[in-house]
Amino acid sequence: MARALALAEKGVNSTTPNPRVGCVVVKDNEVVGEGWHRRAGEPHAEIVALGEAAGKARGATVYVTLEPCNHFGRTPPCVDALIDAHVARVIAAMEDPNPRIDGAGLDRLRAAGIDVRCGLLHQEAHELNIGFVSRMTRGIPWVRLKAAATLDGKTALHGGQSRWITCEEARVDGHRWRARACAILTGIGTVRDDDPELTVRHVETARQPRKVIVDSRLEVNLQAKVLTSGRVTVVAAHRLPDKERELTDRGVEVLHLPGTGGKVDLPALLRILGEQGVNELHVEAGFKLNGSLMREGCVDEVLLYLAPALFGDAVGLFDLPPLTSLDDRQRLLFRDVSRVGEDVRLIARLPGRVEIE
């Protein structure tokens, strides 16, 4: 199963909106076939592994990181292929959270006389597909907020300068997290101050994530770098027909999601992105949008790079209201603390997001 998970991870940047799945076929204590799902529309991991096993699959044990599918999508059901191959046992790391499956695939295998087990390395499989699980169970993406700060929690000078706070190794690592996301979210302030491309450049990737800009009043400069490539969506709270036409003429999608106070309805945006197949949403924004996302309960995980430096009087991480009691502070749970080059990478989750049921 560990090998199957390693295979599944090869699709970490390419399978969206599908889950990342790996499969290993074992016969007489020998691996006779293995495979992984590369991208939507291509064969699933089980089909690739069975194809490699050829005639050796009869009586074999199949290790797969996610319950085999039991329905026709872009490809035929994997359950039928496993039954037709006459495998003896199927061991799955976890059930498929997709309501169309949700145990039905394993039940079909059992009904066909195949020995079925489920739960081996469940946590590792769950983590690998945490965005897919989130979308299937909550209807919204897994939201990972990335930020870079000094030891005193500052992300930029008051003049807007923020490049570069962290070391090159940390920036490369940040692009790995970009690459695995289905979409990157930022705000108009970041677009205006930094003019970022929001593309994956420092690591290899099979596709570029979609770009989503929260821009309540449609202030984005039509020459902004973020608009020049890939799929771009601008989310506004106000209507400006002339500006909208100019954006759509450039192939930019414009969504209207008015919320309170003339701001964008962020929870509604997450629901729409979930409906559109976004599993993991990677946020790289300024302290205002960071604060809004946190206040509205839209953040699941914080990915924070801390540089060994101090800024003093500068811009912080989150625009949050003052507290009257320490009991009201937002608590997080550390998941990982690692050294990346000269910097430290912290991964922390909001309570209740450690496991999605």
C-alpha positions as a LaTeX table, in Angstrom:
\begin{tabular}{lrrr}
\hline
Residue & $x$ (\AA) & $y$ (\AA) & $z$ (\AA) \\
\hline
Met1 & 0.00 & 0.00 & 0.00 \\
Ala2 & 2.92 & 2.33 & 0.66 \\
Arg3 & 4.04 & 1.70 & $-2.92$ \\
Ala4 & 0.50 & 2.39 & $-4.18$ \\
Leu5 & 0.48 & 5.71 & $-2.31$ \\
Ala6 & 3.86 & 6.64 & $-3.79$ \\
Leu7 & 2.45 & 5.94 & $-7.25$ \\
Ala8 & $-0.67$ & 7.98 & $-6.51$ \\
Glu9 & 1.48 & 10.93 & $-5.51$ \\
Lys10 & 2.87 & 11.07 & $-9.04$ \\
Gly11 & $-0.49$ & 12.50 & $-10.06$ \\
Val12 & $-0.51$ & 15.17 & $-7.38$ \\
Asn13 & $-0.31$ & 17.99 & $-9.96$ \\
Ser14 & $-2.35$ & 16.49 & $-12.77$ \\
Thr15 & $-5.46$ & 14.51 & $-11.81$ \\
Thr16 & $-7.81$ & 17.37 & $-10.91$ \\
Pro17 & $-10.77$ & 17.22 & $-10.60$ \\
Asn18 & $-10.27$ & 13.50 & $-10.07$ \\
Pro19 & $-8.61$ & 12.01 & $-6.97$ \\
Arg20 & $-5.00$ & 10.87 & $-6.90$ \\
Val21 & $-4.97$ & 7.05 & $-7.00$ \\
Gly22 & $-2.29$ & 4.37 & $-7.16$ \\
Cys23 & $-2.62$ & 0.60 & $-7.52$ \\
Val24 & $-0.33$ & $-2.43$ & $-7.08$ \\
Val25 & $-1.14$ & $-6.02$ & $-8.12$ \\
Val26 & 0.67 & $-8.76$ & $-6.17$ \\
Lys27 & 0.80 & $-12.48$ & $-7.06$ \\
Asp28 & 2.81 & $-15.05$ & $-5.06$ \\
Asn29 & 4.56 & $-12.26$ & $-3.13$ \\
Glu30 & 5.68 & $-10.60$ & $-6.35$ \\
Val31 & 4.53 & $-7.31$ & $-7.84$ \\
Val32 & 3.14 & $-8.21$ & $-11.26$ \\
Gly33 & 1.50 & $-4.89$ & $-12.12$ \\
Glu34 & 1.25 & $-1.33$ & $-10.93$ \\
Gly35 & $-0.20$ & 1.95 & $-12.13$ \\
Trp36 & $-1.46$ & 5.40 & $-11.24$ \\
His37 & $-4.12$ & 7.75 & $-12.53$ \\
Arg38 & $-2.46$ & 10.47 & $-14.58$ \\
Arg39 & $-5.30$ & 12.84 & $-15.51$ \\
Ala40 & $-9.05$ & 13.02 & $-15.95$ \\
Gly41 & $-10.26$ & 11.08 & $-18.96$ \\
Glu42 & $-7.29$ & 8.69 & $-18.94$ \\
Pro43 & $-7.38$ & 5.13 & $-17.51$ \\
His44 & $-7.73$ & 4.76 & $-13.77$ \\
Ala45 & $-4.92$ & 3.29 & $-11.69$ \\
Glu46 & $-6.56$ & $-0.16$ & $-11.47$ \\
Ile47 & $-6.89$ & $-0.43$ & $-15.25$ \\
Val48 & $-3.24$ & 0.51 & $-15.77$ \\
Ala49 & $-2.06$ & $-1.98$ & $-13.13$ \\
Leu50 & $-4.24$ & $-4.82$ & $-14.47$ \\
Gly51 & $-2.96$ & $-4.12$ & $-17.97$ \\
Glu52 & 0.63 & $-4.42$ & $-16.78$ \\
Ala53 & $-0.20$ & $-7.62$ & $-14.91$ \\
Ala54 & $-1.72$ & $-9.10$ & $-18.07$ \\
Gly55 & $-2.65$ & $-12.75$ & $-17.45$ \\
Lys56 & $-1.08$ & $-12.81$ & $-13.98$ \\
Ala57 & $-3.96$ & $-11.01$ & $-12.24$ \\
Arg58 & $-6.08$ & $-14.15$ & $-11.65$ \\
Gly59 & $-5.93$ & $-14.98$ & $-7.95$ \\
Ala60 & $-3.84$ & $-11.89$ & $-7.19$ \\
Thr61 & $-4.16$ & $-9.33$ & $-4.40$ \\
Val62 & $-4.83$ & $-5.75$ & $-5.48$ \\
Tyr63 & $-3.75$ & $-2.83$ & $-3.30$ \\
Val64 & $-5.46$ & 0.43 & $-4.23$ \\
Thr65 & $-5.40$ & 3.76 & $-2.42$ \\
Leu66 & $-9.09$ & 4.53 & $-3.03$ \\
Glu67 & $-12.17$ & 2.36 & $-3.38$ \\
Pro68 & $-12.58$ & 1.28 & $-7.04$ \\
Cys69 & $-15.29$ & 3.15 & $-8.92$ \\
Asn70 & $-18.62$ & 1.47 & $-9.59$ \\
His71 & $-20.09$ & 3.84 & $-12.19$ \\
Phe72 & $-19.55$ & 5.01 & $-15.75$ \\
Gly73 & $-17.87$ & 8.40 & $-15.98$ \\
Arg74 & $-15.32$ & 9.28 & $-18.63$ \\
Thr75 & $-14.11$ & 5.68 & $-18.27$ \\
Pro76 & $-15.85$ & 2.35 & $-17.48$ \\
Pro77 & $-16.17$ & 1.09 & $-13.87$ \\
Cys78 & $-12.94$ & $-0.30$ & $-12.40$ \\
Val79 & $-15.00$ & $-2.77$ & $-10.35$ \\
Asp80 & $-16.01$ & $-4.61$ & $-13.53$ \\
Ala81 & $-12.38$ & $-4.86$ & $-14.66$ \\
Leu82 & $-11.31$ & $-6.31$ & $-11.31$ \\
Ile83 & $-14.12$ & $-8.87$ & $-11.36$ \\
Asp84 & $-13.37$ & $-9.84$ & $-14.97$ \\
Ala85 & $-9.69$ & $-10.28$ & $-14.07$ \\
His86 & $-10.68$ & $-12.79$ & $-11.34$ \\
Val87 & $-8.54$ & $-11.21$ & $-8.64$ \\
Ala88 & $-8.76$ & $-12.92$ & $-5.26$ \\
Arg89 & $-8.50$ & $-9.96$ & $-2.92$ \\
Val90 & $-8.82$ & $-6.17$ & $-3.02$ \\
Ile91 & $-7.35$ & $-4.06$ & $-0.22$ \\
Ala92 & $-8.34$ & $-0.40$ & $-0.33$ \\
Ala93 & $-6.86$ & 2.35 & 1.81 \\
Met94 & $-10.16$ & 4.23 & 2.11 \\
Glu95 & $-13.72$ & 4.30 & 0.83 \\
Asp96 & $-14.52$ & 6.77 & $-1.92$ \\
Pro97 & $-16.27$ & 9.82 & $-0.39$ \\
Asn98 & $-18.09$ & 10.41 & $-3.69$ \\
Pro99 & $-21.80$ & 9.90 & $-2.86$ \\
Arg100 & $-22.17$ & 8.02 & $-6.15$ \\
Ile101 & $-19.83$ & 5.34 & $-4.78$ \\
Asp102 & $-19.50$ & 5.52 & $-0.96$ \\
Gly103 & $-18.90$ & 1.81 & $-0.39$ \\
Ala104 & $-20.91$ & 0.53 & $-3.36$ \\
Gly105 & $-17.76$ & $-0.42$ & $-5.25$ \\
Leu106 & $-16.49$ & $-2.56$ & $-2.39$ \\
Asp107 & $-19.93$ & $-4.14$ & $-1.99$ \\
Arg108 & $-19.94$ & $-5.14$ & $-5.67$ \\
Leu109 & $-16.57$ & $-6.81$ & $-5.26$ \\
Arg110 & $-17.76$ & $-8.70$ & $-2.18$ \\
Ala111 & $-20.89$ & $-9.81$ & $-4.00$ \\
Ala112 & $-18.64$ & $-11.25$ & $-6.71$ \\
Gly113 & $-16.84$ & $-13.40$ & $-4.13$ \\
Ile114 & $-13.71$ & $-11.25$ & $-3.83$ \\
Asp115 & $-12.12$ & $-10.87$ & $-0.40$ \\
Val116 & $-12.29$ & $-7.14$ & 0.38 \\
Arg117 & $-10.50$ & $-5.19$ & 3.11 \\
Cys118 & $-10.47$ & $-1.43$ & 3.68 \\
Gly119 & $-8.54$ & 0.96 & 5.93 \\
Leu120 & $-4.86$ & 0.12 & 5.45 \\
Leu121 & $-2.89$ & 3.42 & 5.61 \\
His122 & $-6.20$ & 5.27 & 5.62 \\
Gln123 & $-4.80$ & 8.49 & 7.08 \\
Glu124 & $-2.06$ & 8.75 & 4.47 \\
Ala125 & $-4.58$ & 8.18 & 1.67 \\
His126 & $-6.94$ & 10.74 & 3.18 \\
Glu127 & $-4.19$ & 13.36 & 3.34 \\
Leu128 & $-3.18$ & 12.77 & $-0.26$ \\
Asn129 & $-6.74$ & 13.47 & $-1.41$ \\
Ile130 & $-7.84$ & 15.93 & 1.26 \\
Gly131 & $-9.15$ & 18.36 & $-1.36$ \\
Phe132 & $-11.21$ & 15.70 & $-3.13$ \\
Val133 & $-12.61$ & 14.53 & 0.21 \\
Ser134 & $-13.50$ & 18.12 & 1.09 \\
Arg135 & $-15.33$ & 18.70 & $-2.18$ \\
Met136 & $-17.21$ & 15.41 & $-1.98$ \\
Thr137 & $-18.28$ & 15.78 & 1.67 \\
Arg138 & $-18.64$ & 19.56 & 2.10 \\
Gly139 & $-19.18$ & 20.74 & $-1.45$ \\
Ile140 & $-16.27$ & 23.19 & $-1.21$ \\
Pro141 & $-12.50$ & 22.99 & $-1.81$ \\
Trp142 & $-9.86$ & 22.49 & 0.83 \\
Val143 & $-8.55$ & 26.03 & 1.38 \\
Arg144 & $-4.83$ & 26.37 & 2.08 \\
Leu145 & $-3.66$ & 29.90 & 2.89 \\
Lys146 & 0.03 & 30.45 & 2.13 \\
Ala147 & 1.98 & 33.37 & 3.54 \\
Ala148 & 5.58 & 34.43 & 4.09 \\
Ala149 & 6.49 & 36.53 & 7.12 \\
Thr150 & 9.30 & 37.68 & 9.36 \\
Leu151 & 9.67 & 36.39 & 12.91 \\
Asp152 & 7.60 & 39.33 & 14.13 \\
Gly153 & 4.77 & 38.32 & 11.80 \\
Lys154 & 5.21 & 41.01 & 9.13 \\
Thr155 & 4.48 & 40.32 & 5.46 \\
Ala156 & 5.33 & 43.64 & 3.78 \\
Leu157 & 6.45 & 47.19 & 4.36 \\
His158 & 3.77 & 49.87 & 4.51 \\
Gly159 & 4.81 & 50.94 & 1.01 \\
Gly160 & 3.84 & 47.49 & $-0.26$ \\
Gln161 & 7.33 & 46.02 & $-0.75$ \\
Ser162 & 7.38 & 42.31 & 0.06 \\
Arg163 & 9.91 & 40.70 & $-2.32$ \\
Trp164 & 11.66 & 38.76 & $-1.09$ \\
Ile165 & 11.06 & 37.97 & 2.57 \\
Thr166 & 11.97 & 34.30 & 2.34 \\
Cys167 & 14.91 & 32.44 & 0.81 \\
Glu168 & 14.96 & 30.85 & $-2.63$ \\
Glu169 & 14.45 & 27.34 & $-1.26$ \\
Ala170 & 11.26 & 28.45 & 0.47 \\
Arg171 & 9.99 & 30.07 & $-2.71$ \\
Val172 & 10.59 & 26.86 & $-4.66$ \\
Asp173 & 8.77 & 24.90 & $-1.97$ \\
Gly174 & 5.88 & 27.35 & $-2.21$ \\
His175 & 5.62 & 26.64 & $-5.93$ \\
Arg176 & 5.28 & 22.93 & $-5.17$ \\
Trp177 & 2.18 & 23.77 & $-3.15$ \\
Arg178 & 0.93 & 26.00 & $-5.95$ \\
Ala179 & 1.39 & 23.17 & $-8.44$ \\
Arg180 & $-0.79$ & 20.71 & $-6.52$ \\
Ala181 & $-3.68$ & 23.18 & $-6.22$ \\
Cys182 & $-6.56$ & 23.30 & $-8.69$ \\
Ala183 & $-6.79$ & 27.09 & $-8.37$ \\
Ile184 & $-4.88$ & 30.01 & $-6.85$ \\
Leu185 & $-6.84$ & 32.78 & $-5.13$ \\
Thr186 & $-5.60$ & 36.30 & $-4.61$ \\
Gly187 & $-7.01$ & 39.78 & $-4.07$ \\
Ile188 & $-6.92$ & 42.98 & $-6.04$ \\
Gly189 & $-4.48$ & 44.51 & $-3.56$ \\
Thr190 & $-1.85$ & 41.86 & $-4.31$ \\
Val191 & $-2.42$ & 42.22 & $-8.06$ \\
Arg192 & $-2.04$ & 45.99 & $-7.80$ \\
Asp193 & 1.00 & 46.03 & $-5.52$ \\
Asp194 & 3.00 & 43.03 & $-6.78$ \\
Asp195 & 1.68 & 42.43 & $-10.33$ \\
Pro196 & 2.22 & 38.66 & $-9.92$ \\
Glu197 & 1.88 & 36.06 & $-12.68$ \\
Leu198 & 0.53 & 33.46 & $-10.20$ \\
Thr199 & 1.96 & 30.63 & $-12.28$ \\
Val200 & 4.03 & 27.60 & $-11.30$ \\
Arg201 & 7.57 & 28.26 & $-12.50$ \\
His202 & 10.12 & 26.72 & $-10.14$ \\
Val203 & 8.91 & 23.10 & $-10.36$ \\
Glu204 & 7.70 & 20.89 & $-13.19$ \\
Thr205 & 3.95 & 20.60 & $-13.56$ \\
Ala206 & 1.60 & 19.02 & $-16.08$ \\
Arg207 & $-0.80$ & 21.95 & $-15.94$ \\
Gln208 & $-1.10$ & 25.46 & $-14.55$ \\
Pro209 & $-3.69$ & 26.10 & $-11.82$ \\
Arg210 & $-6.63$ & 28.34 & $-12.57$ \\
Lys211 & $-6.34$ & 31.90 & $-11.22$ \\
Val212 & $-9.11$ & 33.57 & $-9.21$ \\
Ile213 & $-9.01$ & 37.28 & $-8.28$ \\
Val214 & $-11.28$ & 38.80 & $-5.64$ \\
Asp215 & $-11.91$ & 42.30 & $-6.98$ \\
Ser216 & $-15.07$ & 43.84 & $-5.51$ \\
Arg217 & $-15.10$ & 46.96 & $-7.71$ \\
Leu218 & $-13.45$ & 45.52 & $-10.84$ \\
Glu219 & $-10.33$ & 47.64 & $-10.43$ \\
Val220 & $-7.93$ & 45.17 & $-12.05$ \\
Asn221 & $-5.57$ & 46.69 & $-14.60$ \\
Leu222 & $-6.22$ & 45.14 & $-18.00$ \\
Gln223 & $-2.44$ & 44.91 & $-18.50$ \\
Ala224 & $-1.86$ & 42.98 & $-15.27$ \\
Lys225 & 0.39 & 39.94 & $-15.72$ \\
Val226 & $-2.11$ & 37.68 & $-14.01$ \\
Leu227 & $-4.53$ & 38.16 & $-16.93$ \\
Thr228 & $-2.09$ & 37.21 & $-19.67$ \\
Ser229 & $-2.18$ & 33.41 & $-19.43$ \\
Gly230 & $-4.30$ & 30.47 & $-18.37$ \\
Arg231 & $-7.87$ & 30.41 & $-17.09$ \\
Val232 & $-8.63$ & 33.54 & $-15.06$ \\
Thr233 & $-11.76$ & 34.37 & $-13.07$ \\
Val234 & $-12.41$ & 37.80 & $-11.58$ \\
Val235 & $-14.97$ & 37.85 & $-8.77$ \\
Ala236 & $-16.77$ & 41.15 & $-8.20$ \\
Ala237 & $-19.46$ & 42.56 & $-5.96$ \\
His238 & $-20.33$ & 45.52 & $-8.23$ \\
Arg239 & $-21.33$ & 45.63 & $-11.88$ \\
Leu240 & $-19.35$ & 47.71 & $-14.38$ \\
Pro241 & $-20.58$ & 46.65 & $-17.84$ \\
Asp242 & $-17.82$ & 48.35 & $-19.85$ \\
Lys243 & $-15.03$ & 46.85 & $-17.73$ \\
Glu244 & $-16.71$ & 43.46 & $-17.80$ \\
Arg245 & $-16.81$ & 43.50 & $-21.60$ \\
Glu246 & $-13.13$ & 44.40 & $-21.76$ \\
Leu247 & $-12.30$ & 41.51 & $-19.45$ \\
Thr248 & $-14.46$ & 38.96 & $-21.24$ \\
Asp249 & $-12.99$ & 40.09 & $-24.57$ \\
Arg250 & $-9.63$ & 38.98 & $-23.14$ \\
Gly251 & $-11.07$ & 35.58 & $-22.19$ \\
Val252 & $-11.46$ & 36.43 & $-18.50$ \\
Glu253 & $-14.49$ & 35.03 & $-16.70$ \\
Val254 & $-16.36$ & 37.52 & $-14.48$ \\
Leu255 & $-18.49$ & 36.31 & $-11.55$ \\
His256 & $-20.84$ & 38.55 & $-9.55$ \\
Leu257 & $-21.14$ & 37.51 & $-5.92$ \\
Pro258 & $-22.23$ & 40.55 & $-3.88$ \\
Gly259 & $-21.98$ & 40.16 & $-0.13$ \\
Thr260 & $-22.42$ & 42.47 & 2.82 \\
Gly261 & $-20.72$ & 45.86 & 2.88 \\
Gly262 & $-20.07$ & 45.87 & $-0.85$ \\
Lys263 & $-17.64$ & 42.95 & $-0.55$ \\
Val264 & $-17.52$ & 39.62 & $-2.37$ \\
Asp265 & $-19.47$ & 36.76 & $-0.77$ \\
Leu266 & $-16.52$ & 34.49 & $-0.03$ \\
Pro267 & $-18.46$ & 31.41 & 1.21 \\
Ala268 & $-20.57$ & 31.57 & $-1.95$ \\
Leu269 & $-17.38$ & 31.70 & $-4.01$ \\
Leu270 & $-16.13$ & 28.51 & $-2.35$ \\
Arg271 & $-19.40$ & 26.76 & $-3.15$ \\
Ile272 & $-19.17$ & 27.76 & $-6.80$ \\
Leu273 & $-15.55$ & 26.63 & $-7.04$ \\
Gly274 & $-16.56$ & 23.31 & $-5.51$ \\
Glu275 & $-19.31$ & 22.92 & $-8.11$ \\
Gln276 & $-16.71$ & 23.64 & $-10.78$ \\
Gly277 & $-14.45$ & 20.80 & $-9.63$ \\
Val278 & $-11.86$ & 22.70 & $-7.58$ \\
Asn279 & $-10.46$ & 20.31 & $-4.96$ \\
Glu280 & $-7.63$ & 22.38 & $-3.45$ \\
Leu281 & $-7.67$ & 26.17 & $-3.38$ \\
His282 & $-4.31$ & 27.83 & $-2.72$ \\
Val283 & $-4.52$ & 31.37 & $-1.34$ \\
Glu284 & $-1.73$ & 33.91 & $-1.84$ \\
Ala285 & $-3.20$ & 37.25 & $-0.81$ \\
Gly286 & $-2.65$ & 40.29 & 1.35 \\
Phe287 & $-3.57$ & 40.79 & 4.98 \\
Lys288 & $-7.04$ & 42.22 & 4.17 \\
Leu289 & $-8.28$ & 39.25 & 2.14 \\
Asn290 & $-6.48$ & 36.86 & 4.50 \\
Gly291 & $-8.40$ & 38.42 & 7.39 \\
Ser292 & $-11.71$ & 38.26 & 5.55 \\
Leu293 & $-11.24$ & 34.59 & 4.70 \\
Met294 & $-10.31$ & 33.79 & 8.30 \\
Arg295 & $-13.22$ & 35.78 & 9.77 \\
Glu296 & $-15.73$ & 34.07 & 7.51 \\
Gly297 & $-14.52$ & 30.57 & 8.30 \\
Cys298 & $-13.14$ & 29.96 & 4.81 \\
Val299 & $-9.64$ & 28.76 & 5.77 \\
Asp300 & $-8.80$ & 25.13 & 6.52 \\
Glu301 & $-5.01$ & 25.24 & 6.66 \\
Val302 & $-2.26$ & 27.83 & 6.99 \\
Leu303 & 1.04 & 27.29 & 5.19 \\
Leu304 & 3.45 & 29.81 & 6.69 \\
Tyr305 & 7.12 & 30.43 & 5.88 \\
Leu306 & 8.99 & 32.33 & 8.58 \\
Ala307 & 12.22 & 34.12 & 7.73 \\
Pro308 & 14.86 & 34.89 & 10.39 \\
Ala309 & 14.36 & 38.65 & 10.18 \\
Leu310 & 12.44 & 41.49 & 11.83 \\
Phe311 & 10.54 & 44.33 & 10.15 \\
Gly312 & 9.14 & 46.21 & 13.11 \\
Asp313 & 6.37 & 48.61 & 12.10 \\
Ala314 & 5.02 & 46.90 & 8.95 \\
Val315 & 2.04 & 45.02 & 7.52 \\
Gly316 & 0.90 & 41.92 & 9.40 \\
Leu317 & $-0.55$ & 38.58 & 8.33 \\
Phe318 & $-4.26$ & 39.05 & 8.97 \\
Asp319 & $-6.62$ & 42.00 & 9.19 \\
Leu320 & $-8.64$ & 40.84 & 12.21 \\
Pro321 & $-10.67$ & 42.81 & 14.75 \\
Pro322 & $-9.17$ & 43.45 & 18.21 \\
Leu323 & $-9.96$ & 40.93 & 20.94 \\
Thr324 & $-11.45$ & 41.74 & 24.31 \\
Ser325 & $-10.51$ & 38.36 & 25.76 \\
Leu326 & $-7.77$ & 35.82 & 25.13 \\
Asp327 & $-10.49$ & 33.18 & 25.09 \\
Asp328 & $-11.66$ & 34.62 & 21.75 \\
Arg329 & $-8.37$ & 34.06 & 19.97 \\
Gln330 & $-8.36$ & 31.87 & 16.86 \\
Arg331 & $-6.68$ & 28.59 & 17.73 \\
Leu332 & $-4.82$ & 26.43 & 15.26 \\
Leu333 & $-3.29$ & 22.97 & 15.44 \\
Phe334 & 0.25 & 22.42 & 14.19 \\
Arg335 & 0.57 & 19.65 & 11.61 \\
Asp336 & 4.20 & 20.10 & 10.60 \\
Val337 & 7.25 & 22.20 & 11.39 \\
Ser338 & 10.17 & 21.91 & 8.94 \\
Arg339 & 13.35 & 23.74 & 8.04 \\
Val340 & 13.42 & 24.93 & 4.39 \\
Gly341 & 16.73 & 26.53 & 3.52 \\
Glu342 & 17.26 & 29.41 & 5.97 \\
Asp343 & 13.57 & 29.56 & 6.82 \\
Val344 & 11.03 & 27.57 & 8.82 \\
Arg345 & 7.83 & 26.20 & 7.28 \\
Leu346 & 4.81 & 25.84 & 9.53 \\
Ile347 & 1.64 & 23.98 & 8.58 \\
Ala348 & $-1.30$ & 24.50 & 10.92 \\
Arg349 & $-4.98$ & 23.68 & 10.64 \\
Leu350 & $-8.12$ & 25.18 & 12.01 \\
Pro351 & $-9.81$ & 22.98 & 14.64 \\
Gly352 & $-12.34$ & 20.63 & 13.10 \\
Arg353 & $-10.44$ & 20.44 & 9.81 \\
Val354 & $-7.91$ & 17.80 & 10.88 \\
Glu355 & $-10.34$ & 15.08 & 9.81 \\
Ile356 & $-13.24$ & 15.53 & 7.40 \\
Glu357 & $-15.95$ & 13.00 & 8.12 \\
\hline
\end{tabular}
